[in-house]
Amino acid sequence: MGQAVADPSPKVAGGDERLAQRSLARRLLSRPELGALLGAVVVFVFFSVVADAFLRAESFSTVLYAASTFGIMAVGVSLLMIGGEFDLSAGVMVTTSALVAALVSYQLTLNLWVGVAISFVVTLALGFLNGLLYVKTGLPSFIITLATFFMLAGANLGVTKAVTGNVASDSVRDMDGFSSARAVFASQLDIGGVSVNITVFWWLLLVAVATWILLRTRIGNWIFAVGGAPASARAVGVPVDRTKIGLFMGVAFCAWLSGMHLVFAFATVQSGEGVGNEFFYIICAVIGGCLLTGGYGSAVGAAIGAFIFGMTNKGIVYAEWNPDWFKFFLGAMLLLATVVNLVVRRRMEQSR
Amino acid sequence: MSERVPLVRLDGVGKNYGNIIALRDVSLEVHAGEVACVLGDNGAGKSTLIKIIAGLHRHDTGTYEVQGEPVVFESPRDALDRGIATVYQDLAVVPLMPVWRNFFLGSEKRKAWGMLDVDFMRRTTKAELLRMGIDLRDVDQPIGTLSGGERQCVAIARAVYFGAKVLILDEPTAALGVKQAGVVLRYIVQARERGLGVVFITHNPHHAYPVGDRFLILNRGRVLGYHTKDEITREDLTSLMAGGAELQQLAHELESTSRTVAEELTE
């Protein structure tokens, strides 16, 4: 049928055959997670061999916990990156979110759940502000969020010191709602005799939801489109500005969830915490196959990126190496992942 | 010429940007099942004309009628609602996204719970492209892996599927090689045969002549000629396009130069 319509010359048929042969390799390569998955296997095998303690169930639980604390943020950050933007304020926003909940509840002696709710509103408003500034000014999100990064970092310290006279918030451990909120945000669950932090499950849930949004909803289509070619997207009626603002708010939501974990895991919040973490989230997303230029990537990939991050982070400890080298490995992996991504994109964008 | 009501009719349309006259006294008819070619060199006013038809700009003088009704469009959305779709040369697709996602981008088909109806969209994309004569093995491949001509064709097929009655094609063959331009021209003919009115903007008379039914030649914002196909030959069109008299003078000059050269050689 198609042959009858298309030019049925032998040359075309030969071209089709070539395409069919290549399409298997290309289909594999076109999975954004592929590079990360290979990397995860390599890192896992490597630490299994060099660190005896690495393969124990408790160690694995610790690795997953480390992976989840960064992985939760990597979900929001990866969606934002697929949408073509950065958020450098993501790291300190977690601290801001935690501080808001802790300080407001303590100073006004409110039930901690009220603090949690206020923090939710404030953090999402911060994400909205990032998005609004980006959309209204048209400046690169790198600049906008660099500015909000510094402002939040300063405000975290300034407000905390002004309110408590200290660099950390007062302990909220004995306040109303602490135990119930702790159960939601920072409890340990017993899975087959191994204690696993609840953040691992929050993380997996977020990854699942984000994947569903990306691949099976209209908004997911828009996210890929605004990152890949915003002008084309606008031309066919995609609400580019709303999508971008929504993505910044998605990062803020993840920051709120991470912030709540901080509050209820440690009861006090160090106001200087979080600086530099934004790069770890970006590294997770990039290792997971998100393109820095946007339009391509996956939430599952970012989760694998976070898993690699967690394995490296804890694996170095189990191998009893000098943890000073951790960042060296991280940098090397980032370099490797970006090169793999580059190759993938070249293959995909090639014209026949 | 015909008693049918044209899908789009411009009569004496003009447009000024401040004190610059971008377009003056342009008339054009687009009928269903016909291709109206708009030709002109850079700066001739082609873009201004399509922006008026597409609803991006408003005309200052003259009348613009859609199916016999005078219209003044506020936005491209208005034009789209009247079935006038524009396919821009460089704004057609998102290269990294699969073909089917591109096809439905901005008009996604959904099931309950806001879920995308992926099966429907895959099937429809494949079927619609087949109707345009593109047989894609895999609608999941990123559209960036298609050739430039095929990408234009997907954008055209998309506009047709979403109810376009009039297609405005902004230089669809400009950035393409000879072969790929041929592919696009074939789809223009396909669209015409499916009963659409097509406005085909180009600066290449060799692309316009084989597919066109009417030819509007613009130069510096004015109409240089408006002809049906039986009134004009390819040669006339080419020379009109290149500035008519100017080209003849150039031909004479070249001829005399080559004669001098030939004389010198024989001596």
mmCIF file of N, CA, C and O in Angstrom, chain B residues 1-11 28-34 36 64-70 82 84 165-166 197 214 226:
data_model
loop_
_atom_site.group_PDB
_atom_site.id
_atom_site.type_symbol
_atom_site.label_atom_id
_atom_site.label_comp_id
_atom_site.label_asym_id
_atom_site.label_seq_id
_atom_site.Cartn_x
_atom_site.Cartn_y
_atom_site.Cartn_z
ATOM 1 N N MET B 1 -13.325 35.023 -13.173
ATOM 2 C CA MET B 1 -12.854 33.798 -13.816
ATOM 3 C C MET B 1 -13.793 32.630 -13.512
ATOM 4 O O MET B 1 -14.286 31.959 -14.374
ATOM 5 N N SER B 2 -14.062 32.416 -12.230
ATOM 6 C CA SER B 2 -15.038 31.383 -11.875
ATOM 7 C C SER B 2 -16.062 31.983 -10.938
ATOM 8 O O SER B 2 -15.785 32.950 -10.240
ATOM 9 N N GLU B 3 -17.280 31.408 -10.925
ATOM 10 C CA GLU B 3 -18.329 31.997 -10.094
ATOM 11 C C GLU B 3 -18.235 31.500 -8.657
ATOM 12 O O GLU B 3 -18.945 31.971 -7.794
ATOM 13 N N ARG B 4 -17.369 30.511 -8.419
ATOM 14 C CA ARG B 4 -17.246 29.983 -7.061
ATOM 15 C C ARG B 4 -16.729 31.067 -6.128
ATOM 16 O O ARG B 4 -15.960 31.933 -6.535
ATOM 17 N N VAL B 5 -17.157 30.975 -4.888
ATOM 18 C CA VAL B 5 -16.649 31.927 -3.899
ATOM 19 C C VAL B 5 -15.252 31.466 -3.495
ATOM 20 O O VAL B 5 -15.076 30.319 -3.078
ATOM 21 N N PRO B 6 -14.266 32.325 -3.624
ATOM 22 C CA PRO B 6 -12.913 31.905 -3.240
ATOM 23 C C PRO B 6 -12.799 31.724 -1.735
ATOM 24 O O PRO B 6 -13.499 32.401 -0.965
ATOM 25 N N LEU B 7 -11.937 30.802 -1.314
ATOM 26 C CA LEU B 7 -11.710 30.595 0.117
ATOM 27 C C LEU B 7 -11.131 31.856 0.740
ATOM 28 O O LEU B 7 -11.541 32.287 1.806
ATOM 29 N N VAL B 8 -10.157 32.422 0.047
ATOM 30 C CA VAL B 8 -9.541 33.656 0.522
ATOM 31 C C VAL B 8 -9.511 34.640 -0.633
ATOM 32 O O VAL B 8 -9.162 34.279 -1.753
ATOM 33 N N ARG B 9 -9.954 35.878 -0.366
ATOM 34 C CA ARG B 9 -9.863 36.888 -1.411
ATOM 35 C C ARG B 9 -9.314 38.179 -0.824
ATOM 36 O O ARG B 9 -9.838 38.700 0.155
ATOM 37 N N LEU B 10 -8.250 38.646 -1.397
ATOM 38 C CA LEU B 10 -7.708 39.946 -1.021
ATOM 39 C C LEU B 10 -8.018 40.905 -2.147
ATOM 40 O O LEU B 10 -7.874 40.567 -3.316
ATOM 41 N N ASP B 11 -8.462 42.106 -1.779
ATOM 42 C CA ASP B 11 -8.770 43.089 -2.812
ATOM 43 C C ASP B 11 -8.158 44.424 -2.428
ATOM 44 O O ASP B 11 -8.573 45.049 -1.456
ATOM 45 N N LEU B 28 -5.596 39.077 -4.532
ATOM 46 C CA LEU B 28 -5.247 37.665 -4.675
ATOM 47 C C LEU B 28 -6.466 36.821 -4.357
ATOM 48 O O LEU B 28 -7.240 37.151 -3.452
ATOM 49 N N GLU B 29 -6.662 35.765 -5.132
ATOM 50 C CA GLU B 29 -7.758 34.841 -4.836
ATOM 51 C C GLU B 29 -7.187 33.450 -4.640
ATOM 52 O O GLU B 29 -6.323 33.025 -5.396
ATOM 53 N N VAL B 30 -7.685 32.766 -3.615
ATOM 54 C CA VAL B 30 -7.299 31.379 -3.404
ATOM 55 C C VAL B 30 -8.564 30.535 -3.405
ATOM 56 O O VAL B 30 -9.443 30.734 -2.570
ATOM 57 N N HIS B 31 -8.658 29.629 -4.364
ATOM 58 C CA HIS B 31 -9.823 28.754 -4.455
ATOM 59 C C HIS B 31 -9.494 27.387 -3.885
ATOM 60 O O HIS B 31 -8.328 26.996 -3.810
ATOM 61 N N ALA B 32 -10.540 26.673 -3.505
ATOM 62 C CA ALA B 32 -10.339 25.294 -3.061
ATOM 63 C C ALA B 32 -9.779 24.482 -4.234
ATOM 64 O O ALA B 32 -10.225 24.633 -5.365
ATOM 65 N N GLY B 33 -8.813 23.651 -3.912
ATOM 66 C CA GLY B 33 -8.229 22.816 -4.955
ATOM 67 C C GLY B 33 -7.327 23.563 -5.909
ATOM 68 O O GLY B 33 -7.109 23.132 -7.027
ATOM 69 N N GLU B 34 -6.828 24.712 -5.447
ATOM 70 C CA GLU B 34 -5.915 25.493 -6.283
ATOM 71 C C GLU B 34 -4.687 25.918 -5.492
ATOM 72 O O GLU B 34 -4.747 26.076 -4.273
ATOM 73 N N ALA B 36 -2.113 28.980 -5.173
ATOM 74 C CA ALA B 36 -1.762 30.344 -5.547
ATOM 75 C C ALA B 36 -0.323 30.591 -5.116
ATOM 76 O O ALA B 36 -0.002 30.484 -3.935
ATOM 77 N N TYR B 64 -10.212 41.995 3.001
ATOM 78 C CA TYR B 64 -9.760 40.619 3.121
ATOM 79 C C TYR B 64 -11.001 39.794 3.417
ATOM 80 O O TYR B 64 -11.679 40.035 4.407
ATOM 81 N N GLU B 65 -11.334 38.900 2.513
ATOM 82 C CA GLU B 65 -12.542 38.096 2.690
ATOM 83 C C GLU B 65 -12.179 36.623 2.811
ATOM 84 O O GLU B 65 -11.331 36.126 2.084
ATOM 85 N N VAL B 66 -12.849 35.945 3.737
ATOM 86 C CA VAL B 66 -12.726 34.498 3.834
ATOM 87 C C VAL B 66 -14.087 33.899 3.491
ATOM 88 O O VAL B 66 -15.083 34.200 4.165
ATOM 89 N N GLN B 67 -14.149 33.117 2.451
ATOM 90 C CA GLN B 67 -15.386 32.531 1.950
ATOM 91 C C GLN B 67 -16.488 33.582 1.793
ATOM 92 O O GLN B 67 -17.624 33.369 2.211
ATOM 93 N N GLY B 68 -16.087 34.711 1.222
ATOM 94 C CA GLY B 68 -17.047 35.757 0.924
ATOM 95 C C GLY B 68 -17.344 36.715 2.051
ATOM 96 O O GLY B 68 -18.044 37.702 1.868
ATOM 97 N N GLU B 69 -16.823 36.435 3.244
ATOM 98 C CA GLU B 69 -17.101 37.286 4.406
ATOM 99 C C GLU B 69 -15.899 38.164 4.717
ATOM 100 O O GLU B 69 -14.801 37.644 4.897
ATOM 101 N N PRO B 70 -16.073 39.458 4.824
ATOM 102 C CA PRO B 70 -14.931 40.315 5.177
ATOM 103 C C PRO B 70 -14.465 40.008 6.599
ATOM 104 O O PRO B 70 -15.297 39.816 7.495
ATOM 105 N N ARG B 82 -10.754 29.890 11.394
ATOM 106 C CA ARG B 82 -11.425 29.964 10.096
ATOM 107 C C ARG B 82 -10.811 28.991 9.097
ATOM 108 O O ARG B 82 -11.130 29.040 7.911
ATOM 109 N N ILE B 84 -7.511 28.676 8.349
ATOM 110 C CA ILE B 84 -6.319 29.148 7.636
ATOM 111 C C ILE B 84 -5.089 28.823 8.472
ATOM 112 O O ILE B 84 -4.872 29.398 9.537
ATOM 113 N N LYS B 165 -8.384 24.606 5.779
ATOM 114 C CA LYS B 165 -8.964 24.679 4.441
ATOM 115 C C LYS B 165 -7.994 25.403 3.518
ATOM 116 O O LYS B 165 -7.950 25.169 2.329
ATOM 117 N N VAL B 166 -7.257 26.325 4.126
ATOM 118 C CA VAL B 166 -6.250 27.069 3.378
ATOM 119 C C VAL B 166 -4.902 26.857 4.054
ATOM 120 O O VAL B 166 -4.776 27.036 5.261
ATOM 121 N N GLY B 197 -7.088 24.907 -0.446
ATOM 122 C CA GLY B 197 -6.483 26.042 -1.130
ATOM 123 C C GLY B 197 -5.089 26.225 -0.569
ATOM 124 O O GLY B 197 -4.902 26.158 0.638
ATOM 125 N N ARG B 214 -2.281 29.996 -10.010
ATOM 126 C CA ARG B 214 -2.228 31.451 -10.132
ATOM 127 C C ARG B 214 -0.879 31.915 -9.627
ATOM 128 O O ARG B 214 -0.318 31.309 -8.712
ATOM 129 N N TYR B 226 -0.158 39.500 -12.013
ATOM 130 C CA TYR B 226 -1.051 38.524 -11.396
ATOM 131 C C TYR B 226 -1.683 37.745 -12.531
ATOM 132 O O TYR B 226 -2.459 38.292 -13.307
#
